[in-house]
Short mmCIF file of N, CA and C in Angstrom, two decimals:
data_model
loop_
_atom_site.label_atom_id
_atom_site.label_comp_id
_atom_site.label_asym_id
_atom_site.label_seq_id
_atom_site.Cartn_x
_atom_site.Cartn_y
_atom_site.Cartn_z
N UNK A 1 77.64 119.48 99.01
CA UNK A 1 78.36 118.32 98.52
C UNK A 1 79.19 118.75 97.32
N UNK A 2 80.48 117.92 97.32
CA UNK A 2 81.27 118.85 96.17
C UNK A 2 81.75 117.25 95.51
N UNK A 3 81.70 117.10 94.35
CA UNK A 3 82.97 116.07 94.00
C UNK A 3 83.68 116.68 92.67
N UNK A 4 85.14 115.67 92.85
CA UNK A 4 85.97 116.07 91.61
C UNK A 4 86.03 114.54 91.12
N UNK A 5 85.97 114.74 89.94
CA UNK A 5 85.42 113.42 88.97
C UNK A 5 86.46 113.33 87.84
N UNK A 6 87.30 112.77 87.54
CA UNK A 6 88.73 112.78 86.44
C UNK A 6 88.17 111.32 85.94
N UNK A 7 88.50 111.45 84.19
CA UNK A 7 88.37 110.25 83.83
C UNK A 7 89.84 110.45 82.57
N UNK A 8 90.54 108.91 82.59
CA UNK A 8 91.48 109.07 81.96
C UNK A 8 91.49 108.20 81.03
N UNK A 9 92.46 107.66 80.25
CA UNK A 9 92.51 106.51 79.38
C UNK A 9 92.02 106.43 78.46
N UNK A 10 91.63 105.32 77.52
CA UNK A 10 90.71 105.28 76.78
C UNK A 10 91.64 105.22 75.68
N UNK A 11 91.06 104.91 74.30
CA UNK A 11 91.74 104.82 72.87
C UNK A 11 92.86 106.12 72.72
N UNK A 12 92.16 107.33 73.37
CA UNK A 12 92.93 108.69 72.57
C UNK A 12 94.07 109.26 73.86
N UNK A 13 93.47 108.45 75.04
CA UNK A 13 94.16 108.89 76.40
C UNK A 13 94.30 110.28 76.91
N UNK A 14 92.53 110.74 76.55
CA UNK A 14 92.44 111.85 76.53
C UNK A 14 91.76 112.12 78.59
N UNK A 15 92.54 113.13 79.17
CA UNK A 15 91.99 113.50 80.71
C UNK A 15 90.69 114.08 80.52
N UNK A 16 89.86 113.82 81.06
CA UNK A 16 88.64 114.82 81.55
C UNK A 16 88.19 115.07 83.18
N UNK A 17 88.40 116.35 83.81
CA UNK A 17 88.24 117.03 85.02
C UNK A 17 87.16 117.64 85.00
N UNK A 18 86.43 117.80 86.21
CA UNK A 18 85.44 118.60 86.60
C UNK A 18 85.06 117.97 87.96
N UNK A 19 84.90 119.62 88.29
CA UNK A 19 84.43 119.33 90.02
C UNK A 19 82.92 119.79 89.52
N UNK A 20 82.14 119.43 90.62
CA UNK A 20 80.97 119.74 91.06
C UNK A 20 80.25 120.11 92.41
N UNK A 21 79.64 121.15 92.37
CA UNK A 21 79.60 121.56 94.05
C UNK A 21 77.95 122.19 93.86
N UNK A 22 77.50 121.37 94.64
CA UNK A 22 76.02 121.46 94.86
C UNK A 22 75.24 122.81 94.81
N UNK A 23 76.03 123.43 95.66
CA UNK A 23 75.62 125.38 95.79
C UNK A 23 76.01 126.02 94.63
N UNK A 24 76.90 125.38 93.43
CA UNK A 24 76.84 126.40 92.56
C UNK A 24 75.65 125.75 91.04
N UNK A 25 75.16 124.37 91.87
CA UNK A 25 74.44 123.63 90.83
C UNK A 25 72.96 124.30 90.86
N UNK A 26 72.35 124.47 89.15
CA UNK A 26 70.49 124.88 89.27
C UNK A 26 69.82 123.55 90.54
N UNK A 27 68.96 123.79 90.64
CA UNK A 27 67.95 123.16 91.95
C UNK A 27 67.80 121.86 92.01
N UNK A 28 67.36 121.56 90.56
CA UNK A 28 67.11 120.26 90.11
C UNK A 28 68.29 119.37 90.13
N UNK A 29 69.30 119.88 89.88
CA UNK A 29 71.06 119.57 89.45
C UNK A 29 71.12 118.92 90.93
N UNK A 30 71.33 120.03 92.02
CA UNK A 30 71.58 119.87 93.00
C UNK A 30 71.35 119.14 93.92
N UNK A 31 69.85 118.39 93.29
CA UNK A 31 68.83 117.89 94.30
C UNK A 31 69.39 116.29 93.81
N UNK A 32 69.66 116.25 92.83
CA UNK A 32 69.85 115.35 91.94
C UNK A 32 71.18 114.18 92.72
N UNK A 33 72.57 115.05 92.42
CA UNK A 33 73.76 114.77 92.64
C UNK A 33 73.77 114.12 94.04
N UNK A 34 73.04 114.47 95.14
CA UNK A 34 73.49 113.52 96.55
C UNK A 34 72.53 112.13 96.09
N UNK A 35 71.36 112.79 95.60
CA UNK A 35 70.60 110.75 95.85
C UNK A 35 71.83 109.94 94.55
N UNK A 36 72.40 110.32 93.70
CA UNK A 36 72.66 109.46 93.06
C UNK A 36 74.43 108.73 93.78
N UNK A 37 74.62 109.84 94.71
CA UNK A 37 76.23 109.44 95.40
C UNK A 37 75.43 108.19 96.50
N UNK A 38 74.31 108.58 97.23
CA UNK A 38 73.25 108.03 97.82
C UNK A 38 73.13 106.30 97.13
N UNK A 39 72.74 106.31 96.12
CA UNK A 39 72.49 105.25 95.51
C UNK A 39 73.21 104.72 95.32
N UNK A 40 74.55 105.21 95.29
CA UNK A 40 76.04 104.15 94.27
C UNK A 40 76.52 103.71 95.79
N UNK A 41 76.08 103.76 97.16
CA UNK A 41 76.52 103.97 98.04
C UNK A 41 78.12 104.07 98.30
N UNK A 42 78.36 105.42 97.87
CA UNK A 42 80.00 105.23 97.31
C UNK A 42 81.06 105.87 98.69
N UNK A 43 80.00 106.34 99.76
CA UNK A 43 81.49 105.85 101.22
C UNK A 43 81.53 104.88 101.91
N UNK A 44 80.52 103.71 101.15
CA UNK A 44 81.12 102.34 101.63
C UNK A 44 81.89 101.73 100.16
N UNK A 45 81.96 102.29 99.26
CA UNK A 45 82.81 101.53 98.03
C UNK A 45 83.98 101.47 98.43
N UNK A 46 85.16 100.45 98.58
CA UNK A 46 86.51 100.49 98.75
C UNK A 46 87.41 101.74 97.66
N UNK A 47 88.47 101.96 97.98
CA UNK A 47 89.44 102.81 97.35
C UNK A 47 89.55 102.98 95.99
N UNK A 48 90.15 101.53 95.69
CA UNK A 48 90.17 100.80 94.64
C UNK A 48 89.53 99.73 94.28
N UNK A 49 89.24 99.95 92.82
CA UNK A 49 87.70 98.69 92.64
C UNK A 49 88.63 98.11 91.62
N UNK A 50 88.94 97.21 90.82
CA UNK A 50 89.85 96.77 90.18
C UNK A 50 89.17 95.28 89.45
N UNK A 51 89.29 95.46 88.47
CA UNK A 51 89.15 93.75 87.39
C UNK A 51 89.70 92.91 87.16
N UNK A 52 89.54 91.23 87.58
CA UNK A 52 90.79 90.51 86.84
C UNK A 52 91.33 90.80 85.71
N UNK A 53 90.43 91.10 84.59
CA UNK A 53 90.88 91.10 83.37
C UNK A 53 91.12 92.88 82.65
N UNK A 54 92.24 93.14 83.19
CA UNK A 54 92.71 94.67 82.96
C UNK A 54 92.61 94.60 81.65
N UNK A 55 92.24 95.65 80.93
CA UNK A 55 92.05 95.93 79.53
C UNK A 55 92.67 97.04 79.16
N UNK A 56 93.13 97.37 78.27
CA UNK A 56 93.91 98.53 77.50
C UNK A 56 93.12 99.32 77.08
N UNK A 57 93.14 100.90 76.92
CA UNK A 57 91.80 101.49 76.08
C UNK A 57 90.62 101.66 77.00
N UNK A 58 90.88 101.13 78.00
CA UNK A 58 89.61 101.77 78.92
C UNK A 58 89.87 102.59 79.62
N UNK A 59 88.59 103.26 79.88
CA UNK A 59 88.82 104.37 81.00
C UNK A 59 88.93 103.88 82.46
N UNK A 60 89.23 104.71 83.14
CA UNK A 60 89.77 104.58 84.54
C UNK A 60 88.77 106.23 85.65
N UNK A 61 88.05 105.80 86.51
CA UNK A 61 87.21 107.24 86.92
C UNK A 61 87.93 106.95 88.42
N UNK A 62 88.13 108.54 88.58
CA UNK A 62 88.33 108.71 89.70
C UNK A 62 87.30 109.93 90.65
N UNK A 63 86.63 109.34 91.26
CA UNK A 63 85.85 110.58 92.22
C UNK A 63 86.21 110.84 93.56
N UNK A 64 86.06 112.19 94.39
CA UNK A 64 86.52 112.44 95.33
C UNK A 64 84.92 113.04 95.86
N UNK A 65 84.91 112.88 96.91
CA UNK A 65 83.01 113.14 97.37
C UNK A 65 83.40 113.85 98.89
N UNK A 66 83.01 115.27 98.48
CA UNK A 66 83.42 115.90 100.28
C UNK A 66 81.80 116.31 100.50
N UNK A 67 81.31 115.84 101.81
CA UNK A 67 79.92 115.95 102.20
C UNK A 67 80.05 115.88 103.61
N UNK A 68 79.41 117.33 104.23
CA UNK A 68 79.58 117.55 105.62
C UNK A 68 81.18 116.71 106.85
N UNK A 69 81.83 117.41 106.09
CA UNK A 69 82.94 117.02 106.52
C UNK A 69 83.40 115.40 106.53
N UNK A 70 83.20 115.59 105.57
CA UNK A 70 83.47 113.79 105.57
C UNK A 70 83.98 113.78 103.94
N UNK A 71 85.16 112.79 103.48
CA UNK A 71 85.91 112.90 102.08
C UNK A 71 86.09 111.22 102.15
N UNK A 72 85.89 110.76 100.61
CA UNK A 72 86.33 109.35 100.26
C UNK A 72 86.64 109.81 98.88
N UNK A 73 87.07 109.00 98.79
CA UNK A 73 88.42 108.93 96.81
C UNK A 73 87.81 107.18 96.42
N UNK A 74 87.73 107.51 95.39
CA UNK A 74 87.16 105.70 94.79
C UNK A 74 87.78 106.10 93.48
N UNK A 75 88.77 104.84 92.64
CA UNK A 75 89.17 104.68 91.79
C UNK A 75 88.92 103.63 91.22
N UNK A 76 88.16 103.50 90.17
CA UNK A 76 87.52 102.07 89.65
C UNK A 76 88.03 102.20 88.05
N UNK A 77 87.88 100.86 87.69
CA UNK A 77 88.69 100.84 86.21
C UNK A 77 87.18 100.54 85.27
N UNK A 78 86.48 100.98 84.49
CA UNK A 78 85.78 100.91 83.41
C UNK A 78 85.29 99.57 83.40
N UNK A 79 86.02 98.41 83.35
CA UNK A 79 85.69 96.77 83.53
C UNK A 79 85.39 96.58 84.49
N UNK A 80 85.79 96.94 85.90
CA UNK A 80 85.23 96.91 87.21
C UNK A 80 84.12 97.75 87.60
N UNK A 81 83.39 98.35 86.74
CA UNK A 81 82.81 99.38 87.60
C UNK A 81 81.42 99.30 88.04
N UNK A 82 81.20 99.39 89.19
CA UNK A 82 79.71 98.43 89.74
C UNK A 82 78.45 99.11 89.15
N UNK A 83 77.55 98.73 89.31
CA UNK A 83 76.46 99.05 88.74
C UNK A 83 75.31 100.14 89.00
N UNK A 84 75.81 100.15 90.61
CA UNK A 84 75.10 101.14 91.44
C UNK A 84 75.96 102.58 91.52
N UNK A 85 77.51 102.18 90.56
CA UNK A 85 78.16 103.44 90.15
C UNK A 85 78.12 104.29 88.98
N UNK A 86 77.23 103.38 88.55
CA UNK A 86 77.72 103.77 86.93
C UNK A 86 76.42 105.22 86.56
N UNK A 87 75.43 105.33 87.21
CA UNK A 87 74.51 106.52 86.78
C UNK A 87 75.52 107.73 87.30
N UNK A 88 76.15 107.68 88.17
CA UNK A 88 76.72 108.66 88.84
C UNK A 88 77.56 109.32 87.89
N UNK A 89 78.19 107.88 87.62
CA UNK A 89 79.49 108.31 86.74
C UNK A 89 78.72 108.92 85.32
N UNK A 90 77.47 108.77 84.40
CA UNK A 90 77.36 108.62 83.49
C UNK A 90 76.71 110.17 83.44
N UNK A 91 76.18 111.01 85.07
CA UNK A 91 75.73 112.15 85.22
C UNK A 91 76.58 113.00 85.23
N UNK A 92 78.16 112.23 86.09
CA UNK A 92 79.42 113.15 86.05
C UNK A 92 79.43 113.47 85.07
N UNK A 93 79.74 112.82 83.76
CA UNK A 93 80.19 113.15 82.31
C UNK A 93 79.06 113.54 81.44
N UNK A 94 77.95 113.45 81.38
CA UNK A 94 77.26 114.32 80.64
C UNK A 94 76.70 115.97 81.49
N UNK A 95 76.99 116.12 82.38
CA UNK A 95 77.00 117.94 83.09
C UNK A 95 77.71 118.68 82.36
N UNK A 96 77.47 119.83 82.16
CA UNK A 96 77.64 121.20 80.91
C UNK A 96 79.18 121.52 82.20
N UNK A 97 80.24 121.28 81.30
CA UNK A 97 81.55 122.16 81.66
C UNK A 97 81.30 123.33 82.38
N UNK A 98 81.93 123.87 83.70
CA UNK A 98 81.44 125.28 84.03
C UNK A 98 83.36 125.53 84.54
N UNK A 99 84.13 126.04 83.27
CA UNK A 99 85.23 126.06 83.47
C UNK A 99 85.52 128.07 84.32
#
C-alpha cells in the first residue's frame, strides 16, 4: 500500500508532501497504515469532501491510496473532514520525513 498525502494552506500557506509505502515502512508502521485507511473507509469517501462554511487559514489534505491495483484521490478541506479520517490524517503528519 503506498499513499501520497499533501497538506496545504493554513495561516503561513506552508505545502507539506510525503508519500508512504508500506514495504519501505518498520513492521509495526506497516501493519499500522492499511487498518487505519481500513477504518477511515476512504475508497468509499467521495473525491471531494467540502464544508458549507469555507474558512480561510485552513488546511486542505489531499491523499492518494494505491492498494493492489486499485487508486482513489480524496480531497477534504480541514472543516469538512470526517471523523473516521482524521487518525489517518493525524498519522500522515506526525511519520518521521524519509526524504
Amino acid at each position: 500500500m503506498r499513499i501520497s498525502f499533501e497538506r496545504t494552506g493554513g495561516f503561513a500557506g506552508i505545502t507539506k508532501k510525503t508519500t508512504v509505502d508500506t514495504d519501505t515502512l518498520p513492521p509495526n508502521e506497516a501493519n499500522t497504515l492499511p487498518q487505519l485507511v481500513e477504518a477511515a473507509d476512504l475508497f468509499r469517501l467521495p473525491e471531494h469532501i467540502t464544508s458549507p462554511n469555507s474558512q480561510s487559514d485552513r488546511f486542505q489534505y489531499k491523499l492518494t491510496v494505491e492498494d493492489n491495483g486499485k487508486q482513489h484521490t480524496v480531497t477534504v478541506g480541514e472543516a469538512a473532514l470526517p471523523g473516521t479520517l482524521r487518525p489517518l490524517i493525524e498519522w500522515l503528519q506526525n511519520i518521521p520525513q524519509k526524504s
